[in-house]
Coordinates of C-alpha atoms in Angstrom, one line a residue:
Chain E
M223 CA 37.9 47.8 9.6
F224 CA 38.7 44.6 11.4
H225 CA 41.3 44.7 14.1
Y226 CA 40.9 41.0 14.9
Q227 CA 43.8 38.8 14.1
F228 CA 42.5 35.3 13.1
D229 CA 44.4 32.4 14.5
W230 CA 43.1 29.3 12.9
G231 CA 46.1 27.4 14.1
I232 CA 44.7 26.9 17.6
V233 CA 41.7 24.9 16.3
T234 CA 43.6 22.9 13.7
S235 CA 46.4 21.5 15.8
G236 CA 47.7 21.2 19.3
K237 CA 46.0 20.9 22.6
Y238 CA 42.8 22.7 21.7
F239 CA 42.4 20.7 18.5
E240 CA 42.5 17.6 20.6
W241 CA 39.9 19.0 22.9
L242 CA 37.6 19.6 20.0
L243 CA 38.4 16.2 18.6
S244 CA 37.5 14.5 21.9
G245 CA 34.3 16.6 21.9
L246 CA 33.4 15.4 18.4
Y247 CA 34.1 11.8 19.6
T248 CA 31.6 12.3 22.5
T249 CA 29.0 13.9 20.2
V250 CA 29.2 11.1 17.7
Q251 CA 28.9 8.5 20.5
L252 CA 26.0 10.3 22.2
S253 CA 24.2 10.8 18.9
A254 CA 24.8 7.3 17.6
V255 CA 23.6 5.5 20.8
S256 CA 20.6 7.8 21.1
I257 CA 19.6 7.4 17.4
V258 CA 19.6 3.7 17.6
L259 CA 17.6 3.7 20.9
A260 CA 15.2 6.4 19.8
F261 CA 14.4 4.5 16.6
L262 CA 13.7 1.3 18.5
L263 CA 11.7 3.1 21.2
G264 CA 9.8 5.1 18.5
L265 CA 8.9 1.9 16.7
I266 CA 7.5 0.4 19.9
I267 CA 5.6 3.5 20.8
A268 CA 4.2 3.7 17.2
M269 CA 3.0 0.1 17.5
M270 CA 1.4 0.9 20.9
R271 CA -0.3 4.0 19.5
M272 CA -1.9 1.7 16.8
S273 CA -2.8 -1.1 19.3
R274 CA -6.4 -2.3 19.5
V275 CA -6.0 -2.4 23.3
L276 CA -7.4 0.9 24.5
P277 CA -5.2 1.5 27.6
V278 CA -2.1 0.8 25.6
R279 CA -3.1 3.3 22.9
W280 CA -3.9 5.9 25.5
F281 CA -0.6 5.4 27.2
A282 CA 1.2 5.9 23.9
Y283 CA -0.9 8.9 23.1
G284 CA -0.1 10.5 26.5
Y285 CA 3.6 9.7 26.0
L286 CA 3.7 11.3 22.6
E287 CA 1.9 14.5 23.6
F288 CA 3.9 14.8 26.8
F289 CA 7.4 14.5 25.4
R290 CA 6.7 16.4 22.2
N291 CA 5.3 19.3 23.9
T292 CA 7.9 20.0 26.7
P293 CA 11.3 21.5 26.1
L294 CA 14.2 19.1 25.6
L295 CA 16.3 21.1 28.0
V296 CA 13.8 20.8 30.8
Q297 CA 13.6 17.1 30.1
M298 CA 17.4 16.8 30.2
F299 CA 17.5 18.7 33.6
F300 CA 14.8 16.4 34.9
W301 CA 16.6 13.2 34.1
Y302 CA 19.9 14.6 35.3
F303 CA 18.9 16.6 38.4
G304 CA 15.5 15.1 39.2
S305 CA 15.4 11.4 38.4
Y306 CA 18.1 10.2 40.9
K307 CA 15.9 11.4 43.8
L308 CA 13.4 8.7 42.8
L309 CA 16.0 5.9 42.8
P310 CA 17.1 3.9 45.7
E311 CA 20.4 4.8 47.4
A312 CA 22.2 1.7 46.2
V313 CA 21.3 2.4 42.5
N314 CA 22.6 6.0 43.0
D315 CA 25.9 4.7 44.3
V316 CA 26.3 2.6 41.2
L317 CA 25.3 5.5 38.9
A318 CA 27.8 7.8 40.6
Q319 CA 30.6 5.4 39.6
T320 CA 29.5 5.7 35.9
N321 CA 29.3 8.6 33.6
F322 CA 25.8 9.6 34.7
E323 CA 25.9 12.9 32.7
F324 CA 26.2 10.9 29.5
T325 CA 23.5 8.4 30.5
A326 CA 21.1 11.2 31.4
A327 CA 21.7 12.8 28.1
V328 CA 21.1 9.6 26.2
I329 CA 17.9 9.0 28.1
A330 CA 16.6 12.6 27.4
L331 CA 17.6 12.6 23.7
T332 CA 16.2 9.1 23.2
I333 CA 12.8 9.7 24.8
Y334 CA 12.3 13.1 23.3
T335 CA 13.2 12.1 19.8
S336 CA 11.4 8.7 20.0
A337 CA 8.1 10.6 20.3
F338 CA 8.7 12.4 17.0
I339 CA 9.9 9.2 15.3
A340 CA 6.9 7.3 16.5
E341 CA 4.6 9.8 14.8
D342 CA 6.6 9.6 11.6
I343 CA 6.5 5.8 11.6
R344 CA 2.8 5.8 12.3
S345 CA 2.0 8.0 9.4
G346 CA 4.2 5.7 7.3
V347 CA 2.3 2.7 8.3
R348 CA -1.0 4.4 7.6
S349 CA 0.1 5.2 4.1
I350 CA 0.6 1.5 3.3
P351 CA -2.7 0.2 1.7
K352 CA -4.7 -2.0 4.1
E353 CA -4.7 -4.7 1.4
Q354 CA -1.0 -5.4 2.2
M355 CA -2.1 -6.4 5.7
E356 CA -5.0 -8.4 4.3
A357 CA -2.8 -10.3 1.9
A358 CA -0.4 -11.2 4.7
R359 CA -3.2 -12.2 7.1
S360 CA -4.7 -14.3 4.4
S361 CA -1.5 -16.3 4.2
G362 CA -1.8 -17.1 7.9
F363 CA 0.5 -14.4 9.4
S364 CA -0.6 -13.1 12.8
Y365 CA -1.1 -9.4 13.1
I366 CA 2.3 -8.8 14.6
R367 CA 4.1 -11.0 12.1
A368 CA 2.3 -9.3 9.2
M369 CA 3.5 -6.0 10.6
Q370 CA 7.0 -7.3 11.0
Y371 CA 7.5 -8.8 7.6
V372 CA 5.1 -7.0 5.3
V373 CA 3.8 -3.6 6.5
L374 CA 6.7 -2.2 8.6
P375 CA 9.5 -2.8 6.0
Q376 CA 7.5 -0.8 3.5
A377 CA 6.4 1.8 6.0
I378 CA 10.0 2.5 7.2
R379 CA 11.2 2.9 3.7
I380 CA 8.6 5.6 3.1
T381 CA 9.5 7.2 6.5
I382 CA 13.1 7.6 5.6
P383 CA 13.1 11.3 4.7
P384 CA 11.3 12.4 7.9
L385 CA 13.5 9.9 9.8
I386 CA 16.7 11.6 8.5
N387 CA 15.3 14.9 9.8
Q388 CA 14.8 13.4 13.3
F389 CA 18.3 11.9 13.2
L390 CA 19.7 15.3 12.3
N391 CA 17.7 17.1 14.9
L392 CA 18.9 14.6 17.5
T393 CA 22.5 15.1 16.5
K394 CA 22.1 18.9 16.7
N395 CA 20.1 18.7 20.0
S396 CA 22.9 16.7 21.5
S397 CA 24.7 20.0 22.0
L398 CA 22.3 20.7 24.9
A399 CA 24.0 17.9 26.8
M400 CA 26.8 20.5 27.6
T401 CA 24.4 22.0 30.1
I402 CA 24.6 18.9 32.3
G403 CA 28.3 18.6 31.8
V404 CA 28.7 16.2 29.0
A405 CA 32.0 17.1 27.4
E406 CA 30.7 17.0 23.8
L407 CA 31.6 19.2 20.9
T408 CA 29.8 22.4 22.0
Y409 CA 31.1 22.0 25.5
Q410 CA 34.7 21.7 24.2
A411 CA 34.3 24.6 21.9
R412 CA 33.2 26.7 24.9
Q413 CA 36.2 25.4 26.8
V414 CA 38.5 26.5 24.0
E415 CA 36.9 29.9 24.0
S416 CA 37.3 30.2 27.8
Y417 CA 41.0 29.4 27.7
T418 CA 41.9 31.3 24.6
F419 CA 39.2 34.0 24.1
R420 CA 39.2 32.8 20.5
G421 CA 35.4 32.3 20.3
Y422 CA 35.2 33.1 16.6
E423 CA 37.6 30.3 15.7
A424 CA 36.3 27.8 18.3
F425 CA 32.6 28.1 17.3
T426 CA 33.4 28.3 13.6
A427 CA 35.2 25.0 13.9
A428 CA 32.3 23.5 15.9
T429 CA 29.8 24.8 13.3
L430 CA 31.7 23.2 10.5
V431 CA 32.0 19.9 12.3
Y432 CA 28.3 19.8 13.0
L433 CA 27.6 20.6 9.4
A434 CA 29.9 17.9 8.2
L435 CA 28.3 15.4 10.6
S436 CA 24.8 16.3 9.4
L437 CA 25.7 15.9 5.8
F438 CA 27.4 12.6 6.5
I439 CA 24.2 11.3 8.1
T440 CA 22.1 12.5 5.3
G441 CA 24.4 10.9 2.7
L442 CA 24.4 7.6 4.6
V443 CA 20.6 7.4 4.8
N444 CA 20.2 8.5 1.2
L445 CA 22.6 5.9 0.0
Y446 CA 20.5 3.2 1.8
N447 CA 17.4 4.8 0.4
K448 CA 18.8 4.6 -3.1
M449 CA 19.8 1.0 -2.7
V450 CA 16.6 -0.3 -1.3
L451 CA 13.7 2.1 -2.1
M452 CA 14.6 2.5 -5.8
R453 CA 14.6 -1.2 -6.3
M454 CA 11.2 -1.5 -4.7
R455 CA 9.7 1.1 -7.1
G456 CA 11.4 -0.8 -10.0
E457 CA 13.6 2.2 -11.0
Chain U
M6 CA -15.6 -28.4 2.5
I7 CA -17.3 -25.0 2.9
R8 CA -20.8 -24.9 4.4
F9 CA -22.9 -21.7 4.9
E10 CA -25.9 -22.2 7.1
G11 CA -28.2 -19.2 7.4
V12 CA -25.4 -16.7 7.3
H13 CA -26.1 -13.0 7.7
K14 CA -23.9 -9.9 7.6
W15 CA -24.7 -6.2 7.9
F16 CA -22.6 -3.2 7.1
G17 CA -24.4 -0.7 9.4
N18 CA -27.9 -0.8 8.0
L19 CA -27.0 -2.5 4.8
H20 CA -27.9 -6.2 4.8
V21 CA -25.0 -7.4 2.7
L22 CA -25.5 -11.1 3.2
N23 CA -29.0 -12.4 3.8
T24 CA -29.7 -16.0 4.9
I25 CA -26.9 -17.5 2.9
N26 CA -27.1 -21.3 2.5
L27 CA -24.4 -22.8 0.4
H28 CA -22.4 -26.0 0.3
V29 CA -19.2 -26.3 -1.7
R30 CA -17.9 -29.9 -1.9
Q31 CA -14.2 -30.9 -2.1
G32 CA -12.9 -30.5 -5.6
E33 CA -15.8 -28.4 -6.7
V34 CA -15.4 -25.1 -8.7
V35 CA -18.1 -22.6 -7.8
V36 CA -18.4 -19.3 -9.7
I37 CA -20.2 -16.5 -7.9
C38 CA -21.6 -13.8 -10.0
G39 CA -24.0 -10.9 -9.8
P40 CA -24.2 -7.1 -10.2
S41 CA -21.8 -5.0 -8.3
G42 CA -22.9 -4.4 -4.7
S43 CA -24.6 -7.8 -4.6
G44 CA -22.5 -9.1 -1.8
K45 CA -20.5 -11.6 -3.8
S46 CA -17.0 -10.3 -2.7
T47 CA -18.2 -10.1 0.9
L48 CA -19.4 -13.7 0.6
I49 CA -16.0 -15.1 -0.3
R50 CA -14.2 -12.8 2.1
T51 CA -16.2 -14.4 5.0
I52 CA -14.7 -17.8 4.1
N53 CA -11.3 -16.9 5.6
R54 CA -12.8 -14.3 8.0
L55 CA -11.4 -11.2 6.2
E56 CA -15.0 -10.2 6.9
P57 CA -16.6 -11.7 10.1
I58 CA -20.2 -12.9 9.9
D59 CA -22.9 -11.6 12.2
K60 CA -25.2 -14.5 12.3
G61 CA -25.5 -18.1 11.2
K62 CA -22.9 -20.9 10.9
L63 CA -19.9 -21.1 8.5
I64 CA -17.9 -24.3 8.6
V65 CA -14.7 -24.5 6.5
D66 CA -12.6 -27.6 6.4
G67 CA -14.3 -28.8 9.5
M68 CA -13.7 -25.6 11.5
H69 CA -16.2 -23.0 12.7
V70 CA -14.9 -19.8 11.1
S71 CA -16.7 -17.4 13.5
D72 CA -15.8 -19.4 16.6
Q73 CA -13.4 -17.4 18.8
K74 CA -11.7 -20.7 19.7
T75 CA -10.8 -21.4 16.1
D76 CA -7.2 -20.7 15.3
I77 CA -7.9 -18.4 12.4
N78 CA -4.2 -18.2 11.4
R79 CA -4.1 -22.0 11.0
L80 CA -7.3 -22.1 9.1
R81 CA -6.0 -19.3 6.7
T82 CA -2.9 -21.4 5.8
E83 CA -5.4 -23.9 4.3
I84 CA -7.2 -21.2 2.2
G85 CA -5.5 -19.4 -0.6
F86 CA -6.9 -15.9 -1.4
V87 CA -6.3 -14.1 -4.7
F88 CA -7.2 -10.4 -4.8
Q89 CA -8.5 -8.2 -7.5
Q90 CA -5.5 -5.9 -7.0
F91 CA -3.0 -8.8 -6.7
N92 CA -1.5 -7.2 -3.5
L93 CA 2.0 -8.6 -4.0
Y94 CA 4.5 -7.3 -1.5
P95 CA 6.3 -4.5 -3.4
H96 CA 9.4 -4.6 -1.3
L97 CA 10.2 -8.2 -2.1
T98 CA 11.3 -10.0 -5.2
V99 CA 8.9 -12.4 -6.9
L100 CA 10.7 -15.4 -5.4
R101 CA 10.6 -13.9 -1.8
N102 CA 6.9 -13.0 -2.3
I103 CA 6.2 -16.7 -2.8
T104 CA 8.6 -18.1 -0.1
L105 CA 7.8 -15.6 2.7
A106 CA 4.8 -17.3 4.2
P107 CA 6.0 -20.9 3.7
I108 CA 9.2 -20.1 5.5
K109 CA 7.8 -17.8 8.3
V110 CA 4.4 -19.5 8.8
R111 CA 4.7 -23.1 7.7
K112 CA 8.4 -23.2 8.8
V113 CA 9.5 -24.8 5.6
G114 CA 13.3 -24.8 5.1
K115 CA 14.6 -22.0 2.9
K116 CA 16.0 -24.2 0.2
E117 CA 12.9 -26.4 0.0
A118 CA 10.7 -23.3 -0.1
Q119 CA 12.7 -21.9 -3.0
E120 CA 12.6 -25.1 -5.0
Q121 CA 8.9 -25.3 -4.5
A122 CA 8.5 -21.6 -5.5
M123 CA 10.5 -22.2 -8.7
A124 CA 8.2 -25.2 -9.5
L125 CA 5.2 -23.0 -9.0
L126 CA 6.7 -20.2 -11.1
E127 CA 7.3 -22.8 -13.8
R128 CA 3.7 -23.8 -13.6
V129 CA 2.4 -20.2 -14.1
G130 CA 5.0 -19.6 -16.8
L131 CA 7.1 -17.0 -15.0
S132 CA 10.3 -18.8 -13.9
E133 CA 12.5 -16.2 -15.6
K134 CA 10.9 -13.5 -13.3
R135 CA 12.1 -14.9 -10.0
D136 CA 14.3 -11.9 -9.2
A137 CA 12.1 -9.2 -10.5
Y138 CA 10.1 -6.8 -8.3
P139 CA 6.3 -6.7 -8.6
S140 CA 6.5 -3.2 -10.1
Q141 CA 8.5 -4.6 -13.0
L142 CA 5.7 -7.0 -14.0
S143 CA 2.6 -6.5 -16.0
G144 CA -0.8 -6.9 -14.3
G145 CA -1.3 -10.4 -15.7
E146 CA 2.1 -11.4 -14.5
Q147 CA 1.5 -10.0 -11.1
Q148 CA -1.7 -11.9 -10.8
R149 CA 0.0 -15.2 -11.8
V150 CA 2.7 -14.6 -9.2
A151 CA -0.1 -13.9 -6.7
I152 CA -1.7 -17.2 -7.5
A153 CA 1.7 -19.0 -7.2
R154 CA 2.1 -17.2 -3.8
S155 CA -1.2 -18.6 -2.6
L156 CA -0.4 -22.1 -3.9
A157 CA 2.9 -22.1 -2.1
M158 CA 1.1 -22.6 1.2
K159 CA -0.4 -25.9 -0.3
P160 CA -3.9 -24.8 0.5
R161 CA -7.0 -27.1 0.3
I162 CA -9.2 -24.3 -0.9
M163 CA -8.6 -21.4 -3.3
L164 CA -10.7 -18.2 -3.3
F165 CA -10.5 -15.7 -6.1
D166 CA -12.0 -12.2 -5.7
E167 CA -12.5 -10.8 -9.2
P168 CA -9.0 -11.9 -10.2
T169 CA -9.2 -10.5 -13.7
S170 CA -11.2 -7.3 -13.2
A171 CA -8.1 -5.1 -12.8
L172 CA -6.4 -6.5 -15.9
D173 CA -6.1 -5.2 -19.4
P174 CA -8.2 -7.4 -21.8
E175 CA -5.1 -9.0 -23.4
M176 CA -3.9 -10.3 -20.0
I177 CA -7.1 -11.9 -18.8
G178 CA -6.5 -15.1 -20.8
E179 CA -3.2 -15.9 -19.3
V180 CA -4.7 -15.7 -15.7
L181 CA -7.8 -17.7 -16.6
A182 CA -5.6 -20.4 -18.2
V183 CA -3.7 -20.8 -14.9
M184 CA -7.0 -20.9 -13.0
K185 CA -8.4 -23.5 -15.4
D186 CA -5.3 -25.6 -15.0
L187 CA -5.7 -25.4 -11.2
A188 CA -9.4 -26.4 -11.4
E189 CA -8.5 -29.4 -13.5
S190 CA -6.0 -30.5 -10.9
G191 CA -8.9 -31.0 -8.5
M192 CA -8.6 -27.8 -6.3
T193 CA -11.6 -26.7 -4.5
M194 CA -12.3 -23.2 -5.8
C195 CA -14.7 -20.3 -5.2
V196 CA -14.4 -17.6 -7.9
V197 CA -16.1 -14.3 -8.0
T198 CA -15.9 -13.2 -11.6
H199 CA -17.6 -11.6 -14.6
E200 CA -15.8 -13.9 -17.0
M201 CA -18.8 -15.9 -18.2
G202 CA -16.7 -17.9 -20.7
F203 CA -14.6 -19.2 -17.8
A204 CA -17.7 -19.9 -15.7
R205 CA -19.4 -21.8 -18.5
E206 CA -16.3 -23.9 -19.2
V207 CA -14.8 -24.5 -15.8
A208 CA -17.4 -24.1 -13.1
D209 CA -19.4 -27.0 -11.7
R210 CA -22.0 -24.6 -10.4
I211 CA -22.9 -21.0 -10.8
V212 CA -24.2 -19.0 -7.8
F213 CA -26.1 -15.8 -8.7
M214 CA -26.5 -13.1 -6.1
D215 CA -28.3 -9.8 -5.8
H216 CA -28.8 -7.6 -2.8
G217 CA -27.1 -10.0 -0.5
V218 CA -29.3 -13.0 -1.4
I219 CA -28.5 -16.1 -3.4
L220 CA -31.2 -16.0 -6.1
E221 CA -30.0 -18.9 -8.2
E222 CA -27.6 -21.8 -7.8
R223 CA -27.4 -24.1 -10.8
E224 CA -25.1 -25.9 -13.3
P225 CA -23.6 -23.6 -15.9
A226 CA -25.4 -25.1 -18.9
A227 CA -28.8 -24.7 -17.2
F228 CA -27.9 -21.2 -15.8
F229 CA -26.8 -19.8 -19.1
T230 CA -29.6 -21.3 -21.3
S231 CA -32.5 -20.8 -19.0
P232 CA -31.9 -18.6 -16.0
Q233 CA -35.0 -18.7 -13.8
H234 CA -34.9 -15.5 -12.0
A235 CA -35.7 -12.2 -13.7
R236 CA -32.7 -10.5 -12.2
A237 CA -30.4 -13.2 -13.5
Q238 CA -31.9 -13.0 -16.9
Q239 CA -31.3 -9.2 -17.0
F240 CA -27.8 -9.6 -15.6
L241 CA -26.9 -12.2 -18.2
K242 CA -28.3 -10.1 -21.0
Q243 CA -26.3 -7.1 -19.9
I244 CA -23.0 -8.9 -19.3
L245 CA -23.1 -11.1 -22.4
S246 CA -24.0 -8.2 -24.8
P247 CA -22.9 -5.1 -23.0
M248 CA -23.7 -2.9 -26.0
H249 CA -27.4 -3.4 -25.7

């Protein structure tokens, strides 16, 4: 039935294994940096979205709708192929010295994911009873400090499950960075396939690595969740 | 200490506070009572501007509460507020609930804040609960922690908004005991409550409200034996013998 001779050796050792490994390394780097930045940016956008200053709220609203409702791939192309035309020559010269593919991918993944994270955090904040804010304000906390010490720590704990989702999406979406030439895992798997015509093995390996990565992130956040959230509920 | 002069407040068309004139002197304990919807909770919530007033003058500790130039956060550090639903911070231990504001707002050193918190927990009889989370405490214990949390800011005034209404009957006594102790220490207090036993024993004055208006303002003995206003008579009759 099958005439295909599997050769798993090419993806478990040797040159191609090293290619995949370096791809994994880049994927992890790209995802980790973008997750941290997307979370921070998402937090800021969520706060702006709830601001009492109308223009600030409108800006955040526009940001959210814009970046959630356009394809990530288009955004990535925009940052990579489009944005440098807006920048001064001198800046471009500096960027050319750096790994601009990587930077553009980080920008695209960060901004795109931050829009989703902001909405998750906002619904988390809204689920905290307003009496928590009142209690903190009554003790003399300013609005911002009450958010920082009382409301947000609770809201973010509630937001953990949807946040895991966004982190996983970001990690998987990072594979799109291959289209602008970032040598991440999918890019390297593709390379292996091109050199060896062993697409089955190369992409099976990439699939398993992504799966392991996702499960690892889930486990990590769940562990944190157990340690902190359970205690809060008194379990 | 607290002076209302012709204060009004509306919720939409509802006139929740109507021409309120009230003066609470330093060290006084004033109990505010009345049927639900009478505006009594709104009244004490205006004192630290949890509810802004629409008209009139409200002066607390020498500061105009509704004046935009008043540093409301500073004023609030002088006013402790105890809620019906306790509103402890569920993500923090008892000790950190109490030390959070002193450390972050008053800028007290961590060690000093903790020592002070332990002294307060001792005072409300809960020193063994320092490391518990609010969800692990009974309602009465939570309210006593909430009182300790307010006291940690060393306020000059304490406000209580139906502090025992959410409690099981057997836990009401422990909270009232803490409040009585506080009153005896000379704290200026405004208490919205239906606990008439507490009012009779501890209050210097009773304020009776209905439909946003202060109908009576008298010493407890006089209020309980010969209420002047028909609504007050009816209210007392209902609350003192709820079966009839």
